[in-house]
Structure formats: structure tokens, C-alpha cells
């Protein structure tokens, strides 16, 4: 059974891999998030690379995406589902370019985590504002 940490990291890996390339900026952002977001206070940052590799391998397996979302739905409360969607938006915005594939994954995550459209719009706007440049 996946933990809430595993599920949240899985969301970040899923969004980062959406365009078939996990950019260095996305890897750095993932580590920064794990170090700074309160939801990860009890997570051992040293295990992040292995956790991310394990999740990426699971995604490649048969029904990997379905298993991943099943684990997420079991491990995440409704509040942590919103946190998960916020993480998805952070990862999508991290490299400064939102690809069509990332937008599709964001929509999939939003639907599978049952995030209300209005709440999702607020989360998306917050991420967009954080990464805006002059």
C-alpha cells in the first residue's frame, strides 16, 4: 500500500514525465518541494531518488497508471488530493513551458483526484503567478 508521501511524489513524477523528458529543473523542483512543503516534514529526503525510480518503473508496467491512481485514491484524503493537484501544477510550471502533454496529465490528475473545477482554477492560477516573469 502506498503512503501519502509515495502518492504525492508519484504525482510529481507523472507530471514531470508527461513530455517524455524529466528536465533538470523539474528534478530540482521536486527535491525543493520535498524539502520545503510541510506535507513532507516526516519524509526522508535521502529516499527521494529511489522512491521516484520505483514509481517511474511502476508506471511503465501493465496497468501502471491505473494502479498508481488506485493507490493515490486510497492514500490521499480530500485535502491531500488538493495538495496533490497543487504539486502537479508546480511541476508543470517548473520548467517554464506547459506542454500539451502536461496539460492532458493535469486534467487527468484533476479528474482522478476529484478536484472541483473552481478549486483547480485557483490552484492553477497560483502556480502561474509564482512562475511569471517580467
Rosetta silent file (secondary structure, phi, psi, omega in degrees, C-alpha in Angstrom):
SEQUENCE: XXXXXXXXXXXXXXXXXXXXXXXXXXXXXXXXXXXXXXXXXXXXXXXXXXXXXXXXXXXXXXXXXXXXXXXXXXXXXXXXXXXXXXXXXXXXXXXXXXXXXXXXXXXXXXXXXXXXXXXXXXXXXXXXXXXXXX
SCORE:     score description
SCORE:     0.000 S_00000001
   1 L     0.000  133.672 -179.307    0.000    0.000    0.000 S_00000001
   2 L   -75.697  147.686  173.912    1.340    3.414   -0.954 S_00000001
   3 L   -88.155  170.111  176.263    1.827    6.120    1.646 S_00000001
   4 H   -63.998  -33.863  176.718    0.618    9.663    1.167 S_00000001
   5 H   -62.563  -47.704  178.735    4.247   10.630    0.512 S_00000001
   6 H   -56.520  -44.134 -177.467    4.552    7.986   -2.212 S_00000001
   7 H   -65.877  -41.702  178.966    1.330    9.188   -3.797 S_00000001
   8 H   -67.562  -39.796  176.685    2.343   12.838   -3.781 S_00000001
   9 H   -66.355  -37.722  177.811    5.753   12.014   -5.231 S_00000001
  10 H   -59.796  -39.121  177.362    4.034    9.848   -7.844 S_00000001
  11 H   -61.752  -44.896  179.698    2.013   12.870   -8.945 S_00000001
  12 H   -63.370  -42.487  178.838    5.197   14.889   -9.377 S_00000001
  13 H   -63.504  -44.650 -178.823    6.874   12.074  -11.332 S_00000001
  14 H   -58.595  -47.979 -179.349    3.801   11.603  -13.517 S_00000001
  15 H   -68.161  -41.706 -179.837    3.610   15.275  -14.477 S_00000001
  16 H   -62.499  -35.008 -177.625    7.367   15.569  -14.955 S_00000001
  17 L   -88.293    0.288 -175.014    7.411   12.560  -17.274 S_00000001
  18 L   -57.905  -37.184 -178.962    4.371   13.690  -19.288 S_00000001
  19 L   -95.567   19.237  179.422    6.503   15.070  -22.108 S_00000001
  20 L    62.695   19.648  178.849    8.803   12.008  -22.004 S_00000001
  21 L  -151.494  115.889  175.634   11.581   14.122  -20.557 S_00000001
  22 L   -91.171  105.418 -177.059   12.140   14.939  -16.915 S_00000001
  23 L   -69.407  152.815  177.515   14.044   18.215  -17.116 S_00000001
  24 H   -55.385  -38.498  179.015   16.781   19.056  -14.630 S_00000001
  25 H   -62.309  -35.790  179.785   14.639   21.979  -13.455 S_00000001
  26 H   -70.559  -39.466  176.551   11.815   19.549  -12.708 S_00000001
  27 H   -63.670  -43.658  178.617   14.110   17.242  -10.712 S_00000001
  28 H   -63.352  -42.582  179.955   15.429   20.203   -8.752 S_00000001
  29 H   -62.621  -40.488  178.965   11.892   21.447   -8.159 S_00000001
  30 H   -58.970  -47.234  179.650   10.831   18.012   -6.912 S_00000001
  31 H   -65.130  -41.278  178.623   13.656   17.991   -4.349 S_00000001
  32 H   -61.318  -42.116  179.438   12.934   21.608   -3.355 S_00000001
  33 H   -62.992  -46.233 -178.845    9.262   20.795   -2.805 S_00000001
  34 H   -62.750  -34.858  178.771   10.053   17.763   -0.668 S_00000001
  35 H   -73.512  -30.441 -168.065   12.417   19.884    1.433 S_00000001
  36 H  -111.706  -22.992 -178.000   10.047   22.823    1.869 S_00000001
  37 L   -81.934  131.486 -177.389    6.392   21.754    1.794 S_00000001
  38 H   -55.532  -29.758 -178.568    5.036   20.867    5.252 S_00000001
  39 H   -61.682  -20.082 -179.766    3.306   17.723    3.951 S_00000001
  40 H  -101.916   12.936 -177.181    6.783   16.194    3.526 S_00000001
  41 L   -53.093  -33.900 -177.176    8.071   17.091    7.033 S_00000001
  42 L  -100.730    8.065  179.830    8.380   13.425    8.011 S_00000001
  43 L   -88.836  137.111  178.089    9.706   12.197    4.646 S_00000001
  44 L   -82.958  106.906 -176.776   13.382   11.222    4.405 S_00000001
  45 H   -56.684  -27.789 -179.630   14.727   13.316    1.509 S_00000001
  46 H   -64.684  -22.217 -179.369   17.544   10.795    1.020 S_00000001
  47 H   -90.293   -1.917 -177.437   14.970    8.266   -0.215 S_00000001
  48 H   -58.158  -49.247 -179.213   13.549   10.584   -2.895 S_00000001
  49 H   -58.270  -43.667 -179.901   15.655    9.292   -5.830 S_00000001
  50 H   -67.608  -39.951  178.189   14.805    5.658   -5.075 S_00000001
  51 H   -62.119  -45.526  179.465   11.135    6.469   -4.496 S_00000001
  52 H   -63.396  -40.892  178.088   10.946    8.350   -7.810 S_00000001
  53 H   -63.548  -43.447  179.677   12.698    5.488   -9.657 S_00000001
  54 H   -61.543  -40.950  179.644   10.341    2.927   -8.132 S_00000001
  55 H   -67.991  -44.067  178.798    7.329    4.983   -9.188 S_00000001
  56 H   -60.320  -40.901  177.853    8.670    5.507  -12.723 S_00000001
  57 H   -64.411  -42.607  179.063    9.225    1.756  -13.047 S_00000001
  58 H   -63.050  -37.078  179.020    5.705    1.038  -11.789 S_00000001
  59 H   -63.352  -31.423 -179.067    4.270    3.473  -14.337 S_00000001
  60 H   -75.681  -17.265 -177.836    5.925    1.522  -17.136 S_00000001
  61 L   -73.344  168.076  177.456    4.239   -1.700  -16.027 S_00000001
  62 L   -62.049  130.949 -178.161    0.986   -3.110  -17.300 S_00000001
  63 L    59.954   24.415 -177.174   -1.888   -1.042  -15.888 S_00000001
  64 H   -57.457  -43.404 -179.002    0.730    1.119  -14.151 S_00000001
  65 H   -66.476  -41.713  178.969   -1.299    4.298  -14.394 S_00000001
  66 H   -64.449  -42.401  178.204   -4.452    2.630  -13.065 S_00000001
  67 H   -62.892  -43.862  179.796   -2.542    1.091  -10.157 S_00000001
  68 H   -58.404  -49.098 -179.437   -0.934    4.459   -9.416 S_00000001
  69 H   -68.145  -33.967  175.009   -4.267    6.276   -9.310 S_00000001
  70 H   -61.645  -44.145  177.192   -5.819    3.498   -7.236 S_00000001
  71 H   -62.707  -42.002  179.707   -3.023    3.864   -4.695 S_00000001
  72 H   -60.405  -47.251 -177.668   -3.449    7.651   -4.695 S_00000001
  73 H   -63.380  -30.424  177.635   -7.166    7.427   -4.056 S_00000001
  74 H   -77.368  -35.956 -171.126   -6.518    5.062   -1.141 S_00000001
  75 H   -91.212  -21.427 -172.997   -3.668    7.050    0.390 S_00000001
  76 L  -107.061  129.566  171.236   -4.825   10.656   -0.020 S_00000001
  77 L   -70.973  169.799  179.433   -7.539   12.429    1.949 S_00000001
  78 H   -60.978  -37.089  177.898   -9.600   15.005    0.039 S_00000001
  79 H   -64.361  -42.652  179.667   -7.396   17.756    1.474 S_00000001
  80 H   -73.277  -21.141  172.092   -4.252   15.954    0.328 S_00000001
  81 H   -64.361  -40.867  175.901   -5.830   15.442   -3.099 S_00000001
  82 H   -63.804  -40.744  175.955   -5.871   19.237   -3.395 S_00000001
  83 H   -61.460  -41.826  177.552   -2.244   19.289   -2.258 S_00000001
  84 H   -59.918  -41.886  178.947   -1.505   16.668   -4.899 S_00000001
  85 H   -67.720  -36.936  175.914   -3.068   18.817   -7.599 S_00000001
  86 H   -62.021  -40.610  176.454   -1.052   21.802   -6.372 S_00000001
  87 H   -62.873  -41.193  178.591    2.092   19.674   -6.690 S_00000001
  88 H   -59.545  -44.363  179.193    1.063   18.693  -10.211 S_00000001
  89 H   -65.729  -40.312  176.937    0.694   22.355  -11.160 S_00000001
  90 H   -58.636  -46.525 -177.961    4.047   23.232   -9.572 S_00000001
  91 H   -66.845  -39.384  179.677    5.803   20.531  -11.559 S_00000001
  92 H   -64.811  -34.622 -178.280    4.101   21.510  -14.810 S_00000001
  93 H   -85.626  -14.323 -169.903    5.153   25.129  -14.324 S_00000001
  94 H   -59.330  -36.621 -177.547    8.684   24.386  -13.079 S_00000001
  95 L   -94.074    5.791  174.731   10.438   24.380  -16.444 S_00000001
  96 L    81.407   -3.045 -179.190    8.594   27.476  -17.679 S_00000001
  97 L  -130.773  123.709  177.954    6.868   25.657  -20.557 S_00000001
  98 L  -101.046  107.829 -177.819    3.484   23.969  -20.285 S_00000001
  99 L   -82.512  164.219  175.877    3.256   21.316  -22.998 S_00000001
 100 H   -58.904  -40.371  179.920    0.081   19.784  -24.392 S_00000001
 101 H   -62.779  -41.824  178.375    1.062   16.508  -22.736 S_00000001
 102 H   -65.235  -38.884  177.792    1.448   18.195  -19.350 S_00000001
 103 H   -63.442  -39.342  177.835   -1.949   19.866  -19.750 S_00000001
 104 H   -65.002  -40.676  178.803   -3.512   16.484  -20.507 S_00000001
 105 H   -66.901  -40.711  177.049   -1.871   14.952  -17.435 S_00000001
 106 H   -58.474  -44.001  179.053   -3.052   17.870  -15.274 S_00000001
 107 H   -63.161  -42.490  178.485   -6.601   17.282  -16.492 S_00000001
 108 H   -61.642  -46.200  179.514   -6.298   13.553  -15.799 S_00000001
 109 H   -61.301  -44.772 -179.788   -4.945   14.186  -12.289 S_00000001
 110 H   -58.729  -45.797 -179.377   -7.712   16.702  -11.594 S_00000001
 111 H   -67.874  -45.416 -175.314  -10.401   14.251  -12.642 S_00000001
 112 H   -69.841  -28.052  177.050   -8.924   11.203  -10.934 S_00000001
 113 L   -92.075    1.315  176.572   -8.399   13.093   -7.659 S_00000001
 114 L    58.644   48.292  178.905  -11.904   14.562   -7.938 S_00000001
 115 L   -88.702  124.354  177.170  -10.766   18.182   -7.689 S_00000001
 116 L   -56.658  141.936 -176.117  -13.586   20.684   -8.176 S_00000001
 117 H   -60.493  -39.386 -179.727  -13.038   22.843  -11.285 S_00000001
 118 H   -67.083  -42.463  176.688  -13.208   26.114   -9.328 S_00000001
 119 H   -63.330  -42.970  179.034  -10.674   24.878   -6.769 S_00000001
 120 H   -60.712  -41.591 -179.944   -8.459   23.634   -9.606 S_00000001
 121 H   -61.646  -40.658  177.433   -8.616   27.035  -11.314 S_00000001
 122 H   -64.657  -42.815  178.503   -7.436   28.744   -8.130 S_00000001
 123 H   -63.402  -44.301  179.801   -4.578   26.280   -7.696 S_00000001
 124 H   -62.488  -42.675 -179.140   -3.581   26.691  -11.362 S_00000001
 125 H   -64.864  -38.585  177.315   -3.667   30.497  -11.121 S_00000001
 126 H   -62.271  -43.602  178.545   -1.455   30.414   -8.036 S_00000001
 127 H   -64.640  -43.381  179.869    1.154   28.285   -9.816 S_00000001
 128 H   -60.939  -41.659  179.970    1.037   30.517  -12.892 S_00000001
 129 H   -65.301  -38.411 -179.858    1.551   33.619  -10.727 S_00000001
 130 H   -65.041  -28.629 -175.725    4.543   32.073   -8.924 S_00000001
 131 L  -104.748    7.141  178.996    6.346   31.387  -12.186 S_00000001
 132 L   -68.807  141.223  176.559    5.509   34.625  -14.030 S_00000001
 133 L  -125.698  151.743 -178.959    8.481   36.622  -15.278 S_00000001
 134 L   -79.599    0.000    0.000    8.646   40.225  -16.441 S_00000001
